[in-house]
Amino acid sequence: MTARRHPFSPLATLATRLFGGEAGAGILLIVVAIAAMIAANSPLAHGYHALFHATLPWTPVPKLNTLHLWINDALMAMFFFVVGLEIKREVIDGELSSPARRRLPVLAAAAGMAVPALVYLLVAGGEPGLANGWAIPAATDIAFALGVLGLLGKRAPASLRLFLLTVAIVDDLGAVAIIAFFYTAGLKLVWLGWAAAALAALVVLNRAGVTRGWPYMLVGGLLWYAVLHSGVHATVAGVLAALCVPMKLDAHGDSLLLRMEHALAPISAYFIVPLFGFANAGVALAGLGIEDMLAPLPIGVALGLFVGKQVGILGAIVLADRLGLAHRPEGASWRQLWGMALLCGIGFTMSLFIGQLAFPASPLLVEEAKLGVLAGSLLSALLGFLVLRTAPQPLDRPPGQRDG
């Protein structure tokens, strides 16, 4: 007997064949970012803006009356659903499944969020109205970072990729918490009540042992609709729904969570995230002067990503290793860990997303935040790749020599 095939499986297979692995996802995001910048600064600019921001002639959800809102509030909820599935799998049966395994990634991710936020606040926090952007450089883009790492092939040890993935997953969990607790305004209790009822229904489905996908998708859609109108950002519904999907393995070593993740992860990586990037990464430079590009907001975001991430993550690993709290990943040198910490400074998707939430009433500040995200992510990607590309390999060191 073979495992049931998820209805999204053909799309997932097509996406994987078209782009081929993590390196393909990273390359696609680079192409998308470049395309967005070209579109926003060319004769196509008016059409680019109208495509995403013009009012739709009809929408089934009146609150989402532009394509941009559908991407940011609906498709990104699906992205966060996939993130939630991955987090649950790692916590139950992965690198976060035991205290010993999760100690170092949690410490590194926590420091990797706190230090960039501190750097941002030191640079831009004193300016009126800018403190709300503290979380923009705190996030890491999993797909982009792993994509750059994938370009290195065997020059990056498997333990480094696994550690980067684990840190990024914890980072995503922190980003979800930040969105839920710090970027929520005007709560509507009636809608929150409906959301709680939908969440309770998902828990009941799980406890009842329901292993078919459609009931979870149906009730999850209702949960998303209620959260969308509640004042909490709609993407939080994606994570909550994912945490209710059953992970328990059947006789064939399969589960609904694994099937959903396998089917949806390529669609998220190769369609949703690139579409979000194209819709949000375009910065119209014509309206920005040198004083805008060098303003505290973009500089604070860029330094938070480029400096704060590497200092926070590498510093946490060094301290944990020296104090005996946790050992650094086996087979990875300190230089390689530095390169990995640099790659965590690629904020892109998550940072662009939080930037939209931080300054909803100020398009200029959103554009400035985008500049900082793109600059910090680009610097982190280039230097991280260079450091890892030039790092000595284990076979290059004399026997018995300690990693350096």
Short mmCIF file of C-alpha atoms in Angstrom, two decimals:
data_model
loop_
_atom_site.label_atom_id
_atom_site.label_comp_id
_atom_site.label_asym_id
_atom_site.label_seq_id
_atom_site.Cartn_x
_atom_site.Cartn_y
_atom_site.Cartn_z
CA MET A 1 0.00 0.00 0.00
CA THR A 2 1.44 3.39 -0.97
CA ALA A 3 1.01 6.66 0.93
CA ARG A 4 -1.78 8.94 -0.19
CA ARG A 5 -0.75 11.59 -2.65
CA HIS A 6 -1.42 15.19 -1.67
CA PRO A 7 -3.28 17.26 -4.30
CA PHE A 8 -0.42 19.80 -4.38
CA SER A 9 2.19 17.11 -5.16
CA PRO A 10 2.25 17.64 -8.97
CA LEU A 11 2.93 21.36 -8.47
CA ALA A 12 5.63 20.59 -5.92
CA THR A 13 7.31 18.13 -8.30
CA LEU A 14 7.22 20.64 -11.15
CA ALA A 15 8.75 23.39 -9.00
CA THR A 16 11.54 21.10 -7.82
CA ARG A 17 12.36 20.00 -11.37
CA LEU A 18 12.38 23.58 -12.66
CA PHE A 19 14.70 25.03 -10.07
CA GLY A 20 16.45 22.07 -8.46
CA GLY A 21 17.29 22.34 -4.79
CA GLU A 22 18.39 25.00 -2.34
CA ALA A 23 20.88 26.67 -4.68
CA GLY A 24 18.09 27.11 -7.22
CA ALA A 25 15.87 28.77 -4.61
CA GLY A 26 18.64 31.19 -3.69
CA ILE A 27 19.38 32.06 -7.31
CA LEU A 28 15.67 32.60 -7.97
CA LEU A 29 15.41 35.07 -5.09
CA ILE A 30 18.45 36.98 -6.36
CA VAL A 31 16.89 37.20 -9.83
CA VAL A 32 13.57 38.30 -8.34
CA ALA A 33 15.18 41.06 -6.26
CA ILE A 34 17.06 42.38 -9.31
CA ALA A 35 13.92 42.21 -11.46
CA ALA A 36 11.93 44.15 -8.84
CA MET A 37 14.55 46.89 -8.67
CA ILE A 38 14.66 47.16 -12.47
CA ALA A 39 10.87 47.28 -12.71
CA ALA A 40 10.61 49.97 -10.04
CA ASN A 41 13.25 52.17 -11.71
CA SER A 42 12.36 51.89 -15.40
CA PRO A 43 9.51 52.88 -17.73
CA LEU A 44 7.75 49.82 -16.28
CA ALA A 45 7.49 51.51 -12.88
CA HIS A 46 3.89 52.72 -13.26
CA GLY A 47 2.67 49.33 -14.44
CA TYR A 48 4.68 47.58 -11.70
CA HIS A 49 3.09 49.72 -9.00
CA ALA A 50 -0.40 49.47 -10.51
CA LEU A 51 -0.16 45.68 -10.79
CA PHE A 52 0.25 45.25 -7.05
CA HIS A 53 -1.42 48.31 -5.56
CA ALA A 54 -4.34 49.17 -7.84
CA THR A 55 -7.77 48.34 -6.40
CA LEU A 56 -9.07 45.04 -7.75
CA PRO A 57 -12.35 45.15 -9.71
CA TRP A 58 -13.64 42.33 -7.49
CA THR A 59 -12.36 40.46 -4.46
CA PRO A 60 -13.99 37.68 -2.39
CA VAL A 61 -12.51 39.27 0.75
CA PRO A 62 -13.25 43.03 0.83
CA LYS A 63 -10.40 43.63 3.28
CA LEU A 64 -7.97 42.39 0.62
CA ASN A 65 -8.71 44.74 -2.25
CA THR A 66 -5.26 44.76 -3.93
CA LEU A 67 -2.95 42.05 -5.22
CA HIS A 68 -0.31 43.29 -2.78
CA LEU A 69 -2.63 42.61 0.18
CA TRP A 70 -3.49 39.16 -1.17
CA ILE A 71 0.21 38.33 -1.39
CA ASN A 72 1.17 39.74 2.03
CA ASP A 73 -1.88 38.60 4.01
CA ALA A 74 -3.01 35.44 2.22
CA LEU A 75 -0.10 33.83 0.37
CA MET A 76 2.31 34.69 3.18
CA ALA A 77 -0.07 32.94 5.59
CA MET A 78 0.60 29.82 3.51
CA PHE A 79 4.34 30.52 3.77
CA PHE A 80 4.03 30.70 7.55
CA PHE A 81 1.95 27.51 7.51
CA VAL A 82 4.91 25.72 5.91
CA VAL A 83 7.23 27.34 8.47
CA GLY A 84 4.95 26.06 11.23
CA LEU A 85 5.00 22.53 9.83
CA GLU A 86 8.79 22.60 9.75
CA ILE A 87 9.03 23.95 13.29
CA LYS A 88 6.69 21.24 14.63
CA ARG A 89 8.59 18.47 12.83
CA GLU A 90 11.93 19.70 14.19
CA VAL A 91 10.58 20.01 17.75
CA ILE A 92 9.00 16.56 17.74
CA ASP A 93 11.55 14.54 15.78
CA GLY A 94 14.41 16.75 14.66
CA GLU A 95 17.25 18.99 15.77
CA LEU A 96 15.03 20.71 18.35
CA SER A 97 13.65 17.51 19.87
CA SER A 98 15.83 17.44 22.99
CA PRO A 99 17.29 20.07 25.36
CA ALA A 100 20.85 19.12 24.43
CA ARG A 101 20.16 19.49 20.70
CA ARG A 102 18.31 22.77 20.85
CA ARG A 103 20.48 24.56 23.43
CA LEU A 104 23.06 26.01 21.02
CA PRO A 105 20.65 26.87 18.15
CA VAL A 106 18.27 28.59 20.58
CA LEU A 107 21.10 30.58 22.20
CA ALA A 108 22.52 31.54 18.78
CA ALA A 109 19.12 32.49 17.36
CA ALA A 110 18.19 34.53 20.46
CA ALA A 111 21.44 36.47 20.35
CA GLY A 112 21.08 36.74 16.58
CA MET A 113 17.78 38.55 17.06
CA ALA A 114 18.65 40.64 20.11
CA VAL A 115 21.97 42.10 18.91
CA PRO A 116 20.68 43.27 15.47
CA ALA A 117 17.70 44.91 17.22
CA LEU A 118 20.10 46.63 19.63
CA VAL A 119 22.33 47.81 16.76
CA TYR A 120 19.28 49.22 14.96
CA LEU A 121 18.06 51.03 18.09
CA LEU A 122 21.52 52.50 18.72
CA VAL A 123 21.62 53.89 15.18
CA ALA A 124 17.99 54.82 14.51
CA GLY A 125 16.06 54.40 17.75
CA GLY A 126 16.60 57.97 18.83
CA GLU A 127 14.90 59.38 15.73
CA PRO A 128 11.19 60.19 16.11
CA GLY A 129 8.96 57.39 14.82
CA LEU A 130 11.74 54.96 13.92
CA ALA A 131 11.94 52.81 17.07
CA ASN A 132 9.10 50.63 15.78
CA GLY A 133 11.46 49.19 13.15
CA TRP A 134 13.67 47.45 15.71
CA ALA A 135 12.61 43.96 14.57
CA ILE A 136 13.36 44.47 10.84
CA PRO A 137 17.00 43.26 11.04
CA ALA A 138 16.18 40.53 13.57
CA ALA A 139 14.93 38.01 10.97
CA THR A 140 16.78 35.56 8.71
CA ASP A 141 15.60 34.39 5.28
CA ILE A 142 15.94 30.58 5.36
CA ALA A 143 15.56 30.06 1.62
CA PHE A 144 18.04 32.76 0.63
CA ALA A 145 20.67 31.76 3.23
CA LEU A 146 20.45 28.05 2.40
CA GLY A 147 20.48 28.94 -1.29
CA VAL A 148 23.81 30.74 -0.96
CA LEU A 149 25.14 27.87 1.15
CA GLY A 150 23.96 25.43 -1.52
CA LEU A 151 26.06 27.26 -4.15
CA LEU A 152 29.16 26.20 -2.20
CA GLY A 153 28.44 22.51 -2.66
CA LYS A 154 30.74 20.25 -0.64
CA ARG A 155 32.84 23.16 0.60
CA ALA A 156 30.24 23.63 3.34
CA PRO A 157 30.07 20.66 5.75
CA ALA A 158 26.70 19.01 6.32
CA SER A 159 26.84 19.95 10.02
CA LEU A 160 27.05 23.64 9.05
CA ARG A 161 23.98 23.43 6.81
CA LEU A 162 22.05 21.61 9.54
CA PHE A 163 23.03 24.17 12.16
CA LEU A 164 22.10 27.08 9.86
CA LEU A 165 18.74 25.47 9.17
CA THR A 166 18.08 24.93 12.88
CA VAL A 167 19.07 28.48 13.83
CA ALA A 168 16.87 29.86 11.03
CA ILE A 169 13.90 27.76 12.20
CA VAL A 170 14.23 29.11 15.76
CA ASP A 171 14.67 32.57 14.24
CA ASP A 172 11.40 32.13 12.31
CA LEU A 173 9.62 31.11 15.50
CA GLY A 174 10.91 34.28 17.14
CA ALA A 175 9.78 36.35 14.14
CA VAL A 176 6.28 34.90 14.40
CA ALA A 177 6.16 35.79 18.11
CA ILE A 178 7.35 39.32 17.34
CA ILE A 179 4.65 39.78 14.69
CA ALA A 180 1.97 38.43 17.04
CA PHE A 181 2.93 40.48 20.10
CA PHE A 182 4.51 43.66 18.77
CA TYR A 183 2.81 44.35 15.44
CA THR A 184 -0.80 43.89 16.49
CA ALA A 185 -3.17 46.83 16.92
CA GLY A 186 -6.89 47.42 17.40
CA LEU A 187 -7.89 43.95 18.59
CA LYS A 188 -11.49 42.96 17.83
CA LEU A 189 -12.68 40.55 20.47
CA VAL A 190 -15.57 39.06 18.46
CA TRP A 191 -13.24 38.03 15.65
CA LEU A 192 -10.70 36.77 18.17
CA GLY A 193 -13.47 34.62 19.61
CA TRP A 194 -14.21 33.13 16.21
CA ALA A 195 -10.50 32.53 15.70
CA ALA A 196 -10.30 30.74 19.06
CA ALA A 197 -13.27 28.57 18.07
CA ALA A 198 -11.61 27.63 14.76
CA LEU A 199 -8.34 26.85 16.54
CA ALA A 200 -10.22 24.67 19.04
CA ALA A 201 -11.84 22.82 16.12
CA LEU A 202 -8.38 22.11 14.66
CA VAL A 203 -7.24 20.74 18.01
CA VAL A 204 -10.33 18.50 18.13
CA LEU A 205 -9.53 17.19 14.63
CA ASN A 206 -6.02 16.35 15.81
CA ARG A 207 -7.18 14.66 19.01
CA ALA A 208 -9.80 12.69 17.08
CA GLY A 209 -7.07 11.21 14.91
CA VAL A 210 -8.27 12.76 11.64
CA THR A 211 -5.51 12.21 9.07
CA ARG A 212 -7.10 13.58 5.92
CA GLY A 213 -5.93 16.99 4.81
CA TRP A 214 -9.11 18.70 3.65
CA PRO A 215 -10.73 19.18 7.11
CA TYR A 216 -7.58 20.93 8.35
CA MET A 217 -7.43 23.09 5.20
CA LEU A 218 -11.10 24.04 5.51
CA VAL A 219 -11.00 24.93 9.21
CA GLY A 220 -7.56 26.50 8.75
CA GLY A 221 -9.08 28.78 6.10
CA LEU A 222 -11.77 29.83 8.58
CA LEU A 223 -9.08 30.47 11.20
CA TRP A 224 -7.16 32.65 8.73
CA TYR A 225 -10.30 34.64 7.85
CA ALA A 226 -11.10 35.30 11.53
CA VAL A 227 -7.52 36.28 12.40
CA LEU A 228 -7.40 38.56 9.34
CA HIS A 229 -10.26 40.60 10.79
CA SER A 230 -9.17 40.37 14.43
CA GLY A 231 -6.32 42.88 14.44
CA VAL A 232 -3.65 40.15 14.78
CA HIS A 233 -1.70 39.78 11.55
CA ALA A 234 -3.22 37.03 9.41
CA THR A 235 0.06 35.18 8.93
CA VAL A 236 -0.03 34.10 12.59
CA ALA A 237 -2.99 31.90 11.63
CA GLY A 238 -0.72 29.92 9.33
CA VAL A 239 1.59 28.89 12.16
CA LEU A 240 -1.27 28.11 14.55
CA ALA A 241 -2.97 25.90 11.96
CA ALA A 242 0.30 24.09 11.20
CA LEU A 243 0.88 23.24 14.85
CA CYS A 244 -2.46 21.36 14.85
CA VAL A 245 -1.57 19.10 11.91
CA PRO A 246 -0.82 15.57 13.22
CA MET A 247 2.78 14.36 13.08
CA LYS A 248 2.11 10.82 14.35
CA LEU A 249 3.55 8.28 11.90
CA ASP A 250 1.44 5.48 10.46
CA ALA A 251 2.55 1.90 9.71
CA HIS A 252 4.32 3.13 6.56
CA GLY A 253 6.33 5.82 8.36
CA ASP A 254 4.13 8.56 6.89
CA SER A 255 2.02 11.32 8.43
CA LEU A 256 -0.24 14.13 7.31
CA LEU A 257 2.33 16.71 8.42
CA LEU A 258 5.09 15.12 6.36
CA ARG A 259 2.85 14.86 3.30
CA MET A 260 1.75 18.47 3.58
CA GLU A 261 5.28 19.74 4.12
CA HIS A 262 6.62 17.71 1.20
CA ALA A 263 3.87 19.03 -1.07
CA LEU A 264 3.84 22.67 0.01
CA ALA A 265 7.51 23.46 0.74
CA PRO A 266 8.56 23.72 -2.94
CA ILE A 267 5.49 25.85 -3.75
CA SER A 268 6.37 28.16 -0.87
CA ALA A 269 10.05 28.38 -1.84
CA TYR A 270 9.63 28.67 -5.61
CA PHE A 271 6.35 30.55 -5.97
CA ILE A 272 5.10 32.31 -2.83
CA VAL A 273 8.44 33.69 -1.58
CA PRO A 274 9.66 34.87 -5.02
CA LEU A 275 6.27 36.48 -5.73
CA PHE A 276 6.41 38.23 -2.36
CA GLY A 277 9.96 39.35 -3.08
CA PHE A 278 9.03 40.72 -6.50
CA ALA A 279 6.03 42.58 -5.05
CA ASN A 280 7.96 44.08 -2.14
CA ALA A 281 11.63 44.47 -3.09
CA GLY A 282 11.15 47.15 -5.75
CA VAL A 283 12.45 50.46 -4.38
CA ALA A 284 11.89 53.57 -6.49
CA LEU A 285 15.27 55.26 -6.20
CA ALA A 286 14.15 58.30 -8.21
CA GLY A 287 12.27 59.67 -5.23
CA LEU A 288 15.11 59.08 -2.79
CA GLY A 289 18.05 61.42 -2.38
CA ILE A 290 21.45 60.68 -0.85
CA GLU A 291 20.15 61.94 2.48
CA ASP A 292 17.36 59.34 2.35
CA MET A 293 19.72 56.49 1.42
CA LEU A 294 22.09 57.41 4.26
CA ALA A 295 19.32 58.17 6.73
CA PRO A 296 19.31 56.45 10.17
CA LEU A 297 16.60 53.96 9.15
CA PRO A 298 18.33 52.24 6.18
CA ILE A 299 21.74 52.46 7.87
CA GLY A 300 20.33 51.00 11.09
CA VAL A 301 18.67 48.11 9.24
CA ALA A 302 21.75 47.40 7.11
CA LEU A 303 24.13 47.45 10.07
CA GLY A 304 21.72 45.38 12.14
CA LEU A 305 21.72 42.65 9.51
CA PHE A 306 25.36 42.83 8.49
CA VAL A 307 27.03 43.53 11.84
CA GLY A 308 24.44 42.57 14.43
CA LYS A 309 23.68 39.11 13.07
CA GLN A 310 27.28 37.92 12.82
CA VAL A 311 28.25 39.40 16.19
CA GLY A 312 25.21 37.98 17.93
CA ILE A 313 25.28 34.47 16.46
CA LEU A 314 29.04 33.90 16.40
CA GLY A 315 29.42 35.50 19.82
CA ALA A 316 26.78 33.18 21.30
CA ILE A 317 28.47 30.11 19.79
CA VAL A 318 31.90 31.15 21.11
CA LEU A 319 30.58 31.88 24.61
CA ALA A 320 28.55 28.66 24.77
CA ASP A 321 31.55 26.62 23.62
CA ARG A 322 34.01 28.32 25.98
CA LEU A 323 31.66 28.09 28.97
CA GLY A 324 30.80 24.45 28.27
CA LEU A 325 27.10 25.17 27.77
CA ALA A 326 27.13 23.55 24.31
CA HIS A 327 29.70 22.45 21.78
CA ARG A 328 30.03 23.96 18.33
CA PRO A 329 28.84 21.87 15.37
CA GLU A 330 31.12 18.93 14.69
CA GLY A 331 33.32 19.23 11.61
CA ALA A 332 32.88 23.00 11.23
CA SER A 333 35.79 25.39 11.79
CA TRP A 334 35.45 28.77 13.44
CA ARG A 335 35.95 30.43 10.05
CA GLN A 336 33.09 28.39 8.60
CA LEU A 337 30.90 29.28 11.57
CA TRP A 338 31.69 32.95 10.94
CA GLY A 339 30.61 32.52 7.33
CA MET A 340 27.40 30.85 8.48
CA ALA A 341 26.72 33.70 10.92
CA LEU A 342 27.19 36.16 8.04
CA LEU A 343 24.64 34.29 5.93
CA CYS A 344 22.14 34.66 8.76
CA GLY A 345 22.32 38.39 8.02
CA ILE A 346 20.32 37.80 4.84
CA GLY A 347 16.97 39.13 5.99
CA PHE A 348 15.17 39.64 2.66
CA THR A 349 11.72 37.97 2.86
CA MET A 350 11.15 38.17 6.62
CA SER A 351 12.78 41.59 7.00
CA LEU A 352 10.85 43.07 4.08
CA PHE A 353 7.68 41.64 5.58
CA ILE A 354 8.30 43.10 9.04
CA GLY A 355 9.24 46.41 7.45
CA GLN A 356 5.75 46.62 5.96
CA LEU A 357 4.24 46.02 9.41
CA ALA A 358 6.53 48.45 11.22
CA PHE A 359 5.59 51.54 9.20
CA PRO A 360 2.12 50.92 7.72
CA ALA A 361 1.28 54.63 7.51
CA SER A 362 4.56 55.83 5.98
CA PRO A 363 5.42 54.65 2.44
CA LEU A 364 8.70 56.61 2.54
CA LEU A 365 9.88 54.81 5.69
CA VAL A 366 8.91 51.47 4.14
CA GLU A 367 11.04 52.32 1.09
CA GLU A 368 13.95 53.33 3.31
CA ALA A 369 13.60 50.09 5.26
CA LYS A 370 13.70 48.15 1.98
CA LEU A 371 16.97 49.88 1.06
CA GLY A 372 18.47 48.83 4.36
CA VAL A 373 17.23 45.26 3.99
CA LEU A 374 18.59 44.92 0.46
CA ALA A 375 21.95 46.50 1.35
CA GLY A 376 22.42 44.47 4.54
CA SER A 377 21.31 41.23 2.91
CA LEU A 378 23.57 41.78 -0.10
CA LEU A 379 26.63 42.52 2.04
CA SER A 380 25.92 39.51 4.26
CA ALA A 381 25.44 37.19 1.28
CA LEU A 382 28.58 38.31 -0.55
CA LEU A 383 30.93 38.28 2.44
CA GLY A 384 29.41 35.07 3.83
CA PHE A 385 29.92 33.33 0.50
CA LEU A 386 33.50 34.66 0.25
CA VAL A 387 34.41 33.56 3.78
CA LEU A 388 33.00 30.07 3.26
CA ARG A 389 34.45 29.76 -0.24
CA THR A 390 37.96 30.52 1.02
CA ALA A 391 37.74 28.61 4.31
CA PRO A 392 40.25 25.72 4.54
CA GLN A 393 38.68 22.30 4.18
CA PRO A 394 39.27 19.53 6.74
CA LEU A 395 41.58 17.68 4.34
CA ASP A 396 43.69 20.82 3.95
CA ARG A 397 44.74 20.77 7.61
CA PRO A 398 47.55 18.59 8.97
CA PRO A 399 46.38 15.63 11.06
CA GLY A 400 45.65 16.54 14.65
CA GLN A 401 45.52 20.28 14.02
CA ARG A 402 42.64 22.01 15.78
CA ASP A 403 40.03 23.79 13.67
CA GLY A 404 40.77 27.48 13.37
#
